[in-house]
Amino acid sequence: MAQSVWGTCSLFFLIQSVLGTSLYLAKRDEILTQEASHYSGIDVPLKGKEWAVNDVIMTLKNSEISEGRRTSDFPPAVHFFHALPYIDKSKVFEIIKLMPKGAALHIHDNAITDINWLIKNATYRPHCYVCFTHARGNILFHYYDNQPTDNNTCEWKLVETERANSGDAEAYDQMLYDKISMITDDPHTAYPNQQIVWDYFNAYFAAVDGLVFYADVFKDYFRQGLQQFYDDGIQFMEVRALLQPTYELDGTTYNSEHTLLEYEAVNTEWLNDHQHDSMGSRIIFTSIRSSTNEVINNVINLAMELHSKYPNFMKGFDLVSQEDDGHPLIYFLEELLIPTQAGKDLPYYFHAGETNWQGTETDENLIDALMLNSSRIGHGYAATKHPEVLLELKQRDIPLEVNPISNQVLKLVDDLRNHPASTLLADGYPIVVSSDDPATWGSTPLSHDFYEMFMGIASAKADLRLLKQLTTDSIKYSTLLEEEKASCMDMWSTEWDIFLDKVLEMYNITDWENYVPAPTETTITDGAAKLLCLNITPIILAIIMVNT
Ligand SMILES: *[C@@H]1O[C@H](CO)[C@@H](O)[C@H](O)[C@H]1NC(C)=O
Ligand SMILES: *[C@@H]1O[C@H](CO)[C@@H](O)[C@H](O)[C@H]1NC(C)=O
Ligand SMILES: *[C@@H]1O[C@H](CO)[C@@H](O)[C@H](O)[C@H]1NC(C)=O
Ligand SMILES: *[C@@H]1O[C@H](CO)[C@@H](O)[C@H](O)[C@H]1NC(C)=O
Ligand SMILES: [Zn+2]
């Protein structure tokens, strides 16, 4: 008898506790499903081949993440200069390189083409002079007709002679590369803080300016940039350009409009050669944010003029250079309101919130960028610290241009798993991936940044749907006209199909037509399966007990 009461009691207790656990798991599952429903790309439909390719990518992604957790050496968690050789060996990276990436919307004029091209092509042209200064970065170039006689600022030496005298052209060229590039074996020692890293970053631009803006080099440099981006799977690029004067050997210089027209000439020629697979480029005119009000007043007027003259090539305006160091947007309020007050159109694409300092003027640039109707926000690194900004970004559908490697090299964040865009992806904010200044730190035009985004910033669960969302959003948020966006989407779509086939081929998958998608967070989850099981178990148990 006692035995039987005890049996009934323990059965009751068992049922109670199992039901309690199952309720817990049901609730947990509901939260996870709810959370997953916010994630960027979660609603992107996949079909046929895409599920098979997704399975390949996710198997590789999970294995690379497991390896990273096992060894504590996860590429996105370490400095790009150390991560680079590991990323280049990654199978996920191999696939990302093949993927068509849509548009690169945040890149700067003289940091788009690989430094090697400048060295192997530009510095091999006649009349190229070099000088080693005592400033950071330590190298400048200029083309002169004859040996400059004024050595006050620099002792100019003819590259051709120096290279010949060195006796080892390869070693000489490597020395030039090392001096121009920011790449170093020990970035933490070489760049101990943001100020010093920006000094070197600025030195890169000083070094290449004399090469890039030589009239004879300028168009080839840009054409080479278009080619390299195209080769990296990019259908369209928007270049932020200072429109600096180009110069001739005899010292003649040209104006900003001339530089713009040179870009346009290259673009037109490029489009003729790529009618079916590239939308070429457009320009966003930029100025330096440490300028005076007077300079910005002139520049804004020039920008309005150039935009009205070339509305489908010169697409808008932005202020660049170190945000923490220059003037905030509010400093130029009067100038930046000129177009609105004049009833003229000048779309803005402001860099804003590229800072770690909360509550400073730089941080508040985010507010001004929104008030000035910026069409997109460059970086917006500080956005997660501003609830009102976040609200506006979503309501007005304004994307942030996220540049993972730039943010790491320029020391906003060490470990890319801590990048604020993680939070933004988790809650479906509009985002595009870009590369800012890939030549400066030796990354590919966009592939490395996509890898860091997909592996380090995004969730371990984020899959091909996120990649599809990010690549198509880059076209959606571009400055292209509606009908051009449609053409660009067609080009992307054609390349996407080729990409899917390549991945299937690489992994010998032929039966994709019978492919059943793996269960995902929004269909059926582990939790739901467990729940089902646990709900039935006590009933079965009860039946067994009663019958014995
Ligand atoms: C540099 O590139 C241009 C354009 O591609 C080419 O015509 C020229 O021959 C190259 N010059 C050198 C020195 O490699
Ligand atoms: C400037 O430097 C060049 C190269 O070292 C030299 O040939 C030239 O004589 C120098 N000019 C003056 C005025 O010192
Ligand atoms: C921004 O856009 C809004 C809505 O179109 C408009 O009312 C406002 O004047 C614009 N602000 C500026 C500074 O152009
Ligand atoms: C695909 O098949 C080829 C030829 O049978 C083989 O060499 C290759 O390793 C296979 N690739 C994968 C990823 O299994
Ligand atoms: Zn930038």
Coordinates of C-alpha atoms and ligand atoms in Angstrom, one line a residue:
M1 CA 0.0 0.0 0.0
A2 CA 2.6 2.4 1.1
Q3 CA 4.6 1.4 -1.9
S4 CA 1.6 2.3 -4.1
V5 CA 1.1 5.8 -2.6
W6 CA 4.8 6.5 -3.0
G7 CA 4.6 5.4 -6.6
T8 CA 1.6 7.7 -7.3
C9 CA 3.4 10.6 -5.6
S10 CA 6.6 10.2 -7.5
L11 CA 4.6 9.9 -10.7
F12 CA 2.8 13.1 -9.9
F13 CA 6.0 14.8 -9.0
L14 CA 7.6 13.6 -12.3
I15 CA 4.8 14.9 -14.4
Q16 CA 4.8 18.2 -12.6
S17 CA 8.5 18.7 -13.1
V18 CA 8.5 17.6 -16.7
L19 CA 5.6 19.9 -17.5
G20 CA 7.5 22.7 -15.8
T21 CA 10.6 22.1 -17.9
S22 CA 8.5 21.9 -21.0
L23 CA 6.8 25.2 -20.3
Y24 CA 10.2 26.7 -19.7
L25 CA 11.6 25.4 -22.9
A26 CA 8.5 26.5 -24.8
K27 CA 8.9 30.1 -23.5
R28 CA 12.6 30.0 -24.3
D29 CA 11.9 28.9 -27.7
E30 CA 9.4 31.6 -28.2
I31 CA 11.9 34.2 -27.3
L32 CA 14.6 32.8 -29.6
T33 CA 12.1 32.7 -32.5
Q34 CA 11.0 36.2 -31.7
E35 CA 14.6 37.4 -31.7
A36 CA 15.5 35.6 -34.9
S37 CA 12.5 37.3 -36.6
H38 CA 14.3 40.7 -36.1
Y39 CA 17.6 39.6 -37.7
S40 CA 18.7 41.3 -40.9
G41 CA 17.9 39.1 -43.9
I42 CA 15.7 36.7 -42.0
D43 CA 12.8 37.4 -44.4
V44 CA 14.9 37.0 -47.6
P45 CA 13.4 34.1 -49.5
L46 CA 15.8 31.4 -50.6
K47 CA 14.9 28.9 -53.2
G48 CA 16.3 25.6 -54.8
K49 CA 20.0 25.9 -55.2
E50 CA 20.3 28.6 -52.6
W51 CA 19.4 26.2 -49.8
A52 CA 22.0 23.8 -50.9
V53 CA 24.6 26.6 -51.1
N54 CA 23.5 27.8 -47.8
D55 CA 24.2 24.4 -46.3
V56 CA 27.7 24.5 -47.7
I57 CA 28.4 27.9 -46.4
M58 CA 27.0 27.2 -42.9
T59 CA 28.9 24.0 -42.6
L60 CA 32.1 25.8 -43.3
K61 CA 31.1 28.8 -41.1
N62 CA 30.3 26.6 -38.2
S63 CA 33.5 24.7 -38.6
E64 CA 35.6 27.9 -38.7
I65 CA 33.9 29.2 -35.7
S66 CA 34.4 26.0 -33.8
E67 CA 38.1 26.1 -34.7
G68 CA 38.2 29.7 -33.5
R69 CA 36.6 28.7 -30.2
R70 CA 38.9 25.8 -29.8
T71 CA 42.2 27.7 -30.5
S72 CA 41.1 31.1 -29.4
D73 CA 42.5 32.3 -32.7
F74 CA 39.6 33.6 -34.5
P75 CA 40.5 35.9 -37.4
P76 CA 37.8 38.6 -36.8
A77 CA 38.9 38.8 -33.2
V78 CA 42.5 39.7 -34.0
H79 CA 44.1 42.6 -35.9
F80 CA 43.6 42.4 -39.7
F81 CA 47.3 42.5 -40.4
H82 CA 47.6 39.3 -38.3
A83 CA 44.3 37.8 -39.5
L84 CA 45.0 38.3 -43.2
P85 CA 47.0 35.0 -43.9
Y86 CA 44.3 33.0 -42.1
I87 CA 41.4 34.7 -43.8
D88 CA 43.1 34.1 -47.2
K89 CA 43.1 30.3 -46.4
S90 CA 39.5 30.3 -45.2
K91 CA 37.0 28.3 -47.2
V92 CA 34.3 30.8 -46.3
F93 CA 36.5 33.5 -47.7
E94 CA 37.0 31.5 -50.9
I95 CA 33.2 31.5 -51.3
I96 CA 32.8 35.2 -50.4
K97 CA 35.4 36.1 -53.0
L98 CA 33.2 34.4 -55.7
M99 CA 30.0 36.1 -54.5
P100 CA 28.7 39.1 -56.4
K101 CA 28.6 41.9 -53.9
G102 CA 26.5 44.6 -55.4
A103 CA 27.8 48.1 -54.7
A104 CA 30.7 49.5 -52.8
L105 CA 29.2 52.7 -51.4
H106 CA 31.8 54.0 -49.1
I107 CA 35.3 54.3 -50.6
H108 CA 37.8 57.1 -51.0
D109 CA 39.4 58.4 -54.2
N110 CA 43.0 57.6 -53.8
A111 CA 42.7 54.5 -51.7
I112 CA 40.9 52.3 -54.2
T113 CA 43.7 50.9 -56.3
D114 CA 46.3 48.6 -54.9
I115 CA 49.6 50.2 -53.9
N116 CA 51.5 47.6 -56.0
W117 CA 49.9 49.1 -59.1
L118 CA 51.2 52.5 -58.2
I119 CA 54.7 51.2 -57.6
K120 CA 54.9 48.9 -60.6
N121 CA 53.2 51.2 -63.0
A122 CA 53.2 54.9 -61.8
T123 CA 56.7 55.0 -60.3
Y124 CA 58.2 53.4 -63.4
R125 CA 57.0 56.3 -65.6
P126 CA 59.7 58.9 -66.5
H127 CA 60.2 62.0 -64.3
C128 CA 59.0 60.4 -61.1
Y129 CA 60.8 61.9 -58.0
V130 CA 60.8 60.6 -54.5
C131 CA 61.8 62.2 -51.2
F132 CA 62.1 60.9 -47.7
T133 CA 60.8 63.4 -45.2
H134 CA 61.2 63.4 -41.5
A135 CA 57.5 63.4 -40.9
R136 CA 55.4 60.3 -40.2
G137 CA 55.1 58.0 -43.2
N138 CA 58.3 59.5 -44.4
I139 CA 57.8 59.4 -48.2
L140 CA 56.5 61.8 -50.9
F141 CA 56.4 61.6 -54.7
H142 CA 56.1 64.1 -57.5
Y143 CA 56.7 64.2 -61.2
Y144 CA 59.0 67.1 -62.3
D145 CA 60.2 68.1 -65.7
N146 CA 63.7 68.6 -64.3
Q147 CA 65.5 68.1 -61.0
P148 CA 63.9 70.6 -58.5
T149 CA 66.4 73.0 -57.3
D150 CA 64.6 73.9 -54.1
N151 CA 65.5 71.3 -51.6
N152 CA 64.1 73.2 -48.6
T153 CA 61.2 70.9 -48.0
C154 CA 62.6 67.8 -49.4
E155 CA 65.5 66.4 -51.2
W156 CA 64.0 65.1 -54.4
K157 CA 65.6 62.1 -56.1
L158 CA 64.8 60.6 -59.4
V159 CA 63.2 57.2 -58.8
E160 CA 64.7 55.7 -61.9
T161 CA 68.2 56.5 -60.9
E162 CA 67.7 55.5 -57.3
R163 CA 66.2 52.2 -58.3
A164 CA 69.1 51.5 -60.7
N165 CA 71.7 52.5 -58.1
S166 CA 70.1 50.2 -55.5
G167 CA 71.2 47.2 -57.6
D168 CA 68.0 45.3 -56.6
A169 CA 64.8 46.7 -58.1
E170 CA 62.6 44.2 -56.3
A171 CA 64.0 45.2 -52.9
Y172 CA 63.8 48.9 -53.8
D173 CA 60.1 48.5 -54.8
Q174 CA 59.4 46.5 -51.6
M175 CA 61.0 49.4 -49.6
L176 CA 58.6 51.8 -51.4
Y177 CA 55.6 49.6 -50.6
D178 CA 56.5 49.3 -47.0
K179 CA 56.9 53.1 -46.7
I180 CA 53.5 53.9 -48.4
S181 CA 51.4 51.1 -46.9
M182 CA 50.1 51.0 -43.3
I183 CA 50.8 47.3 -43.1
T184 CA 53.1 46.4 -40.3
D185 CA 54.0 43.2 -38.4
D186 CA 53.3 44.7 -35.1
P187 CA 50.3 47.1 -35.4
H188 CA 49.8 47.4 -31.6
T189 CA 53.3 48.8 -31.1
A190 CA 53.4 50.8 -34.4
Y191 CA 50.0 52.4 -33.8
P192 CA 49.6 52.8 -30.0
N193 CA 46.6 55.2 -30.2
Q194 CA 44.1 56.8 -32.5
Q195 CA 46.1 60.0 -33.0
I196 CA 49.2 58.2 -34.1
V197 CA 47.3 55.8 -36.4
W198 CA 45.6 58.7 -38.0
D199 CA 49.0 60.4 -38.5
Y200 CA 50.1 57.4 -40.5
F201 CA 46.8 57.1 -42.3
N202 CA 47.1 60.8 -43.4
A203 CA 50.7 60.1 -44.4
Y204 CA 49.5 57.4 -46.8
F205 CA 47.4 60.0 -48.6
A206 CA 50.3 62.4 -48.7
A207 CA 52.5 59.7 -50.1
V208 CA 50.1 58.7 -53.0
D209 CA 48.7 62.1 -53.8
G210 CA 51.8 63.1 -55.9
L211 CA 51.5 59.9 -57.9
V212 CA 47.7 59.7 -58.3
F213 CA 47.1 63.4 -59.2
Y214 CA 49.8 63.5 -61.9
A215 CA 47.7 64.1 -65.0
D216 CA 49.4 61.3 -66.9
V217 CA 48.6 58.8 -64.1
F218 CA 45.2 59.9 -62.9
K219 CA 42.9 58.3 -65.4
D220 CA 44.9 55.0 -65.4
Y221 CA 44.7 54.9 -61.7
F222 CA 41.0 55.2 -61.7
R223 CA 40.5 52.8 -64.5
Q224 CA 42.6 50.3 -62.6
G225 CA 40.5 50.8 -59.5
L226 CA 37.3 50.1 -61.5
Q227 CA 39.0 46.9 -62.8
Q228 CA 40.1 45.7 -59.3
F229 CA 36.6 46.3 -57.8
Y230 CA 35.0 44.6 -60.8
D231 CA 37.4 41.6 -60.4
D232 CA 36.3 41.4 -56.7
G233 CA 32.7 40.9 -57.7
I234 CA 31.4 44.5 -57.4
Q235 CA 28.8 45.8 -59.9
F236 CA 28.9 49.4 -58.9
M237 CA 31.0 51.9 -56.9
E238 CA 30.4 55.3 -55.4
V239 CA 33.7 57.2 -54.8
R240 CA 34.0 60.0 -52.3
A241 CA 36.4 62.3 -54.0
L242 CA 38.1 65.6 -53.0
L243 CA 38.3 66.5 -56.6
Q244 CA 41.9 67.7 -56.1
P245 CA 43.6 69.4 -59.0
T246 CA 45.6 67.2 -61.3
Y247 CA 49.0 68.5 -62.4
E248 CA 51.2 68.4 -65.5
L249 CA 55.0 68.1 -65.6
D250 CA 55.5 71.8 -66.2
G251 CA 53.5 72.6 -63.0
T252 CA 50.2 73.4 -64.8
T253 CA 47.2 72.5 -62.6
Y254 CA 43.6 72.0 -63.3
N255 CA 40.4 72.7 -61.3
S256 CA 37.9 70.4 -59.5
E257 CA 35.5 70.4 -62.5
H258 CA 38.3 69.1 -64.7
T259 CA 39.1 66.3 -62.2
L260 CA 35.4 65.4 -62.2
L261 CA 35.3 65.3 -66.0
E262 CA 38.4 63.0 -66.0
Y263 CA 36.5 60.6 -63.7
E264 CA 33.5 60.8 -66.0
A265 CA 35.6 60.2 -69.1
V266 CA 37.1 57.0 -67.6
N267 CA 33.6 55.9 -66.4
T268 CA 32.1 56.4 -69.8
E269 CA 34.8 54.4 -71.5
W270 CA 34.5 51.7 -68.8
L271 CA 30.7 51.5 -69.3
N272 CA 31.2 51.1 -73.1
D273 CA 33.3 48.0 -72.3
H274 CA 30.9 46.7 -69.7
Q275 CA 27.4 47.3 -70.9
H276 CA 26.1 44.1 -69.4
D277 CA 28.0 43.6 -66.2
S278 CA 28.9 46.9 -64.6
M279 CA 27.2 50.1 -63.7
G280 CA 30.6 51.8 -63.3
S281 CA 30.9 54.5 -60.8
R282 CA 29.5 57.8 -59.5
I283 CA 31.2 60.6 -57.5
I284 CA 30.3 62.1 -54.1
F285 CA 32.2 65.3 -53.8
T286 CA 34.0 65.7 -50.4
S287 CA 35.8 68.4 -48.5
I288 CA 38.1 68.4 -45.5
R289 CA 36.2 69.0 -42.2
S290 CA 39.1 71.0 -40.7
S291 CA 38.4 73.7 -43.4
T292 CA 37.3 77.3 -42.5
N293 CA 33.6 78.4 -42.9
E294 CA 34.7 80.5 -45.9
V295 CA 36.2 77.5 -47.7
I296 CA 33.2 75.3 -47.0
N297 CA 30.9 78.2 -48.2
N298 CA 32.8 78.2 -51.6
V299 CA 32.9 74.4 -51.8
I300 CA 29.1 74.1 -51.1
N301 CA 28.4 76.5 -53.9
L302 CA 30.7 74.7 -56.2
A303 CA 29.1 71.4 -55.2
M304 CA 25.6 72.7 -56.0
E305 CA 26.9 73.9 -59.4
L306 CA 28.6 70.6 -60.3
H307 CA 25.6 68.6 -59.1
S308 CA 23.2 70.7 -61.3
K309 CA 25.6 70.4 -64.2
Y310 CA 26.3 66.7 -63.9
P311 CA 23.3 65.4 -61.9
N312 CA 23.8 61.8 -62.8
F313 CA 27.5 61.7 -62.1
M314 CA 28.3 64.1 -59.3
K315 CA 25.7 62.8 -56.8
G316 CA 26.2 64.6 -53.6
F317 CA 28.4 66.0 -50.9
D318 CA 30.3 64.9 -47.7
L319 CA 32.9 66.1 -45.2
V320 CA 35.9 63.9 -44.6
S321 CA 39.1 63.4 -42.5
Q322 CA 39.5 62.5 -38.8
E323 CA 36.1 63.4 -37.3
D324 CA 37.4 63.7 -33.7
D325 CA 40.0 66.2 -34.9
G326 CA 38.0 68.4 -37.4
H327 CA 35.0 70.7 -37.0
P328 CA 31.7 69.1 -36.2
L329 CA 28.8 69.5 -38.8
I330 CA 27.1 72.0 -36.5
Y331 CA 30.2 74.3 -37.0
F332 CA 29.2 74.6 -40.7
L333 CA 25.5 74.8 -40.2
E334 CA 25.1 78.0 -42.0
E335 CA 27.0 76.7 -45.0
L336 CA 25.3 73.3 -45.0
L337 CA 21.9 74.9 -45.0
I338 CA 22.7 77.0 -48.2
P339 CA 21.2 74.4 -50.6
T340 CA 17.9 74.1 -48.7
Q341 CA 17.6 77.9 -48.3
A342 CA 18.4 78.4 -52.0
G343 CA 15.9 75.7 -52.9
K344 CA 18.7 73.8 -54.7
D345 CA 19.2 70.0 -54.6
L346 CA 22.5 68.7 -53.0
P347 CA 22.1 65.3 -51.4
Y348 CA 24.3 64.7 -48.4
Y349 CA 26.2 61.5 -47.5
F350 CA 27.9 62.5 -44.2
H351 CA 30.5 60.6 -42.3
A352 CA 29.1 60.8 -38.8
G353 CA 29.8 59.2 -35.4
E354 CA 33.1 57.7 -36.4
T355 CA 34.2 58.0 -32.8
N356 CA 34.5 56.3 -29.4
W357 CA 33.7 59.4 -27.5
Q358 CA 30.1 59.6 -26.4
G359 CA 28.5 62.9 -25.7
T360 CA 31.1 64.9 -27.7
E361 CA 30.6 67.1 -30.7
T362 CA 31.8 64.3 -33.0
D363 CA 29.3 61.9 -31.4
E364 CA 26.5 64.5 -32.0
N365 CA 27.4 64.7 -35.7
L366 CA 24.8 61.8 -35.9
I367 CA 22.0 64.2 -34.9
D368 CA 23.1 66.8 -37.4
A369 CA 23.6 64.3 -40.2
L370 CA 19.9 63.3 -39.7
M371 CA 18.6 66.8 -39.4
L372 CA 20.5 67.7 -42.6
N373 CA 18.7 64.8 -44.3
S374 CA 21.8 62.8 -45.0
S375 CA 20.8 60.0 -47.4
R376 CA 23.1 57.5 -45.8
I377 CA 25.5 57.7 -42.8
G378 CA 29.2 57.0 -43.3
H379 CA 30.2 54.6 -40.4
G380 CA 27.7 55.8 -37.8
Y381 CA 29.9 53.8 -35.4
A382 CA 28.4 55.6 -32.4
A383 CA 24.7 55.1 -33.5
T384 CA 23.9 52.4 -30.9
K385 CA 24.5 55.0 -28.1
H386 CA 21.6 57.2 -29.4
P387 CA 18.1 55.8 -29.1
E388 CA 16.6 58.7 -31.0
V389 CA 19.1 58.3 -33.8
L390 CA 18.3 54.6 -34.0
L391 CA 14.6 55.3 -34.2
E392 CA 15.1 57.7 -37.1
L393 CA 17.4 55.4 -39.0
K394 CA 14.7 52.8 -39.0
Q395 CA 11.7 55.0 -39.6
R396 CA 13.4 56.9 -42.4
D397 CA 15.2 53.9 -43.8
I398 CA 18.6 55.5 -43.7
P399 CA 21.4 53.0 -43.9
L400 CA 24.8 53.0 -42.2
E401 CA 27.8 52.4 -44.3
V402 CA 29.8 49.9 -42.1
N403 CA 33.5 49.5 -42.9
P404 CA 34.8 46.7 -40.5
I405 CA 38.5 46.7 -41.3
S406 CA 38.8 50.5 -41.4
N407 CA 37.2 50.6 -37.9
Q408 CA 39.7 48.1 -36.6
V409 CA 42.8 49.5 -38.3
L410 CA 41.9 53.0 -37.2
K411 CA 41.4 51.7 -33.6
L412 CA 37.8 52.2 -32.9
V413 CA 37.5 48.5 -32.1
D414 CA 40.1 45.7 -31.6
D415 CA 37.9 42.6 -31.7
L416 CA 35.3 42.8 -34.5
R417 CA 32.9 40.6 -32.5
N418 CA 32.5 43.8 -30.4
H419 CA 31.6 46.0 -33.4
P420 CA 28.3 47.9 -32.7
A421 CA 26.9 46.7 -36.1
S422 CA 26.3 43.3 -34.3
T423 CA 23.5 45.0 -32.4
L424 CA 22.2 46.7 -35.6
L425 CA 22.1 43.4 -37.6
A426 CA 20.3 41.7 -34.7
D427 CA 17.6 44.3 -34.9
G428 CA 17.3 44.6 -38.7
Y429 CA 18.7 48.1 -39.2
P430 CA 19.5 49.1 -42.8
I431 CA 23.2 48.5 -43.3
V432 CA 25.6 48.3 -46.3
V433 CA 29.1 46.9 -46.1
S434 CA 32.0 48.8 -47.5
S435 CA 35.8 49.1 -47.3
D436 CA 36.6 52.8 -46.9
D437 CA 40.3 52.7 -48.0
P438 CA 41.3 49.1 -48.9
A439 CA 44.5 50.0 -50.6
T440 CA 45.9 51.6 -47.4
W441 CA 45.8 48.4 -45.4
G442 CA 46.2 45.9 -48.3
S443 CA 42.7 44.4 -48.2
T444 CA 40.8 43.3 -51.3
P445 CA 38.2 45.9 -52.6
L446 CA 35.4 44.3 -50.6
S447 CA 35.8 40.6 -49.9
H448 CA 37.8 40.9 -46.7
D449 CA 35.3 43.3 -45.2
F450 CA 32.5 41.0 -46.2
Y451 CA 34.3 38.1 -44.5
E452 CA 34.7 40.1 -41.3
M453 CA 31.1 41.2 -41.4
F454 CA 29.8 37.7 -42.0
M455 CA 32.1 35.8 -39.6
G456 CA 32.9 38.3 -36.9
I457 CA 30.2 41.0 -36.7
A458 CA 27.2 38.8 -37.7
S459 CA 25.7 36.0 -35.6
A460 CA 27.0 32.5 -35.9
K461 CA 23.5 31.7 -37.1
A462 CA 23.4 34.4 -39.8
D463 CA 23.5 32.7 -43.2
L464 CA 23.2 33.2 -47.0
R465 CA 20.0 35.2 -46.3
L466 CA 22.1 37.9 -44.6
L467 CA 24.6 37.9 -47.5
K468 CA 21.8 38.3 -50.0
Q469 CA 20.3 41.1 -48.0
L470 CA 23.5 43.0 -47.6
T471 CA 24.5 42.7 -51.3
T472 CA 21.1 43.7 -52.6
D473 CA 20.7 46.5 -50.1
S474 CA 23.9 48.1 -51.4
I475 CA 22.1 48.5 -54.7
K476 CA 18.9 49.6 -53.2
Y477 CA 20.6 52.4 -51.1
S478 CA 22.9 53.6 -53.9
T479 CA 22.6 56.9 -55.7
L480 CA 21.6 55.1 -58.9
L481 CA 18.3 56.2 -60.6
E482 CA 15.4 53.7 -60.2
E483 CA 15.8 52.3 -63.7
E484 CA 19.6 52.0 -63.2
K485 CA 19.0 50.2 -59.9
A486 CA 16.8 47.7 -61.8
S487 CA 19.6 47.1 -64.4
C488 CA 22.1 46.8 -61.6
M489 CA 19.9 44.2 -59.8
D490 CA 19.7 42.3 -63.1
M491 CA 23.5 42.2 -63.4
W492 CA 23.8 41.2 -59.8
S493 CA 21.2 38.5 -60.2
T494 CA 22.9 37.0 -63.3
E495 CA 26.2 36.9 -61.4
W496 CA 24.4 35.4 -58.3
D497 CA 23.2 32.5 -60.4
I498 CA 26.7 31.9 -61.7
F499 CA 28.0 32.1 -58.2
L500 CA 25.5 29.5 -56.9
D501 CA 26.5 27.1 -59.7
K502 CA 30.2 27.6 -59.0
V503 CA 29.8 26.8 -55.3
L504 CA 27.7 23.7 -56.1
E505 CA 30.3 22.6 -58.5
M506 CA 33.1 23.2 -56.1
Y507 CA 31.4 21.0 -53.5
N508 CA 30.2 18.4 -56.0
I509 CA 26.5 18.9 -55.3
T510 CA 24.3 17.7 -58.1
D511 CA 21.1 16.7 -56.3
W512 CA 20.2 20.2 -55.2
E513 CA 16.7 19.8 -56.8
N514 CA 15.8 17.3 -54.1
Y515 CA 17.4 19.5 -51.5
V516 CA 15.4 19.8 -48.3
P517 CA 16.4 22.9 -46.4
A518 CA 17.8 22.3 -42.9
P519 CA 15.4 23.5 -40.2
T520 CA 16.0 27.0 -39.2
E521 CA 15.0 29.2 -36.3
T522 CA 11.8 30.4 -38.0
T523 CA 10.6 26.9 -39.0
I524 CA 11.1 24.3 -36.5
T525 CA 13.8 24.4 -33.7
D526 CA 15.4 22.1 -31.3
G527 CA 13.4 23.6 -28.6
A528 CA 10.1 22.9 -30.3
A529 CA 11.1 19.3 -31.0
K530 CA 12.1 18.7 -27.4
L531 CA 8.8 20.3 -26.3
L532 CA 6.8 18.0 -28.4
C533 CA 8.7 15.0 -27.0
L534 CA 8.4 16.1 -23.4
N535 CA 4.7 16.7 -23.7
I536 CA 4.1 13.2 -24.9
T537 CA 6.5 11.5 -22.5
P538 CA 4.6 12.0 -19.2
I539 CA 1.4 10.7 -20.8
I540 CA 3.1 7.6 -22.1
L541 CA 4.8 7.1 -18.7
A542 CA 1.4 7.5 -17.0
I543 CA -0.2 4.9 -19.2
I544 CA 2.7 2.5 -18.5
M545 CA 2.5 3.0 -14.8
V546 CA -1.3 2.6 -14.6
N547 CA -1.2 -0.6 -16.7
T548 CA 1.4 -2.3 -14.5
Ligands
LIG1 C1 50.7 51.5 -66.9 O1 49.4 51.2 -67.1 C2 48.9 51.7 -68.4 C3 47.4 51.5 -68.4 O2 47.1 50.2 -68.2 C4 49.7 51.0 -69.5 O3 49.3 51.5 -70.7 C5 51.2 51.3 -69.3 O4 51.9 50.6 -70.3 C6 51.6 50.9 -67.9 N1 53.0 51.4 -67.7 C7 53.9 50.7 -67.1 C8 55.2 51.3 -66.9 O5 53.7 49.5 -66.6
LIG2 C1 68.8 69.1 -54.4 O1 69.0 67.7 -54.3 C2 69.4 67.1 -55.5 C3 69.4 65.6 -55.3 O2 70.1 65.2 -54.2 C4 70.8 67.6 -55.9 O3 71.2 67.0 -57.1 C5 70.7 69.1 -56.1 O4 72.0 69.7 -56.3 C6 70.2 69.8 -54.8 N1 69.9 71.2 -55.0 C7 70.4 72.1 -54.2 C8 70.1 73.5 -54.6 O5 71.1 71.8 -53.2
LIG3 C1 14.8 67.6 -44.5 O1 13.7 67.0 -45.1 C2 12.4 67.4 -44.5 C3 11.3 66.6 -45.1 O2 11.4 66.6 -46.5 C4 12.3 68.9 -44.8 O3 11.1 69.4 -44.2 C5 13.5 69.7 -44.2 O4 13.4 71.0 -44.5 C6 14.8 69.1 -44.7 N1 15.9 69.7 -44.0 C7 16.9 70.3 -44.6 C8 17.9 70.9 -43.7 O5 17.0 70.3 -45.8
LIG4 C1 34.7 17.1 -55.9 O1 35.1 16.0 -56.7 C2 36.4 16.1 -57.2 C3 36.6 15.0 -58.3 O2 36.0 13.9 -57.9 C4 37.4 16.0 -56.1 O3 38.7 16.1 -56.5 C5 37.1 17.1 -55.1 O4 38.0 16.9 -53.9 C6 35.7 17.1 -54.6 N1 35.4 18.3 -53.8 C7 34.8 18.3 -52.7 C8 34.7 19.5 -51.9 O5 34.4 17.2 -52.2
ZN5 ZN 35.4 57.2 -45.1

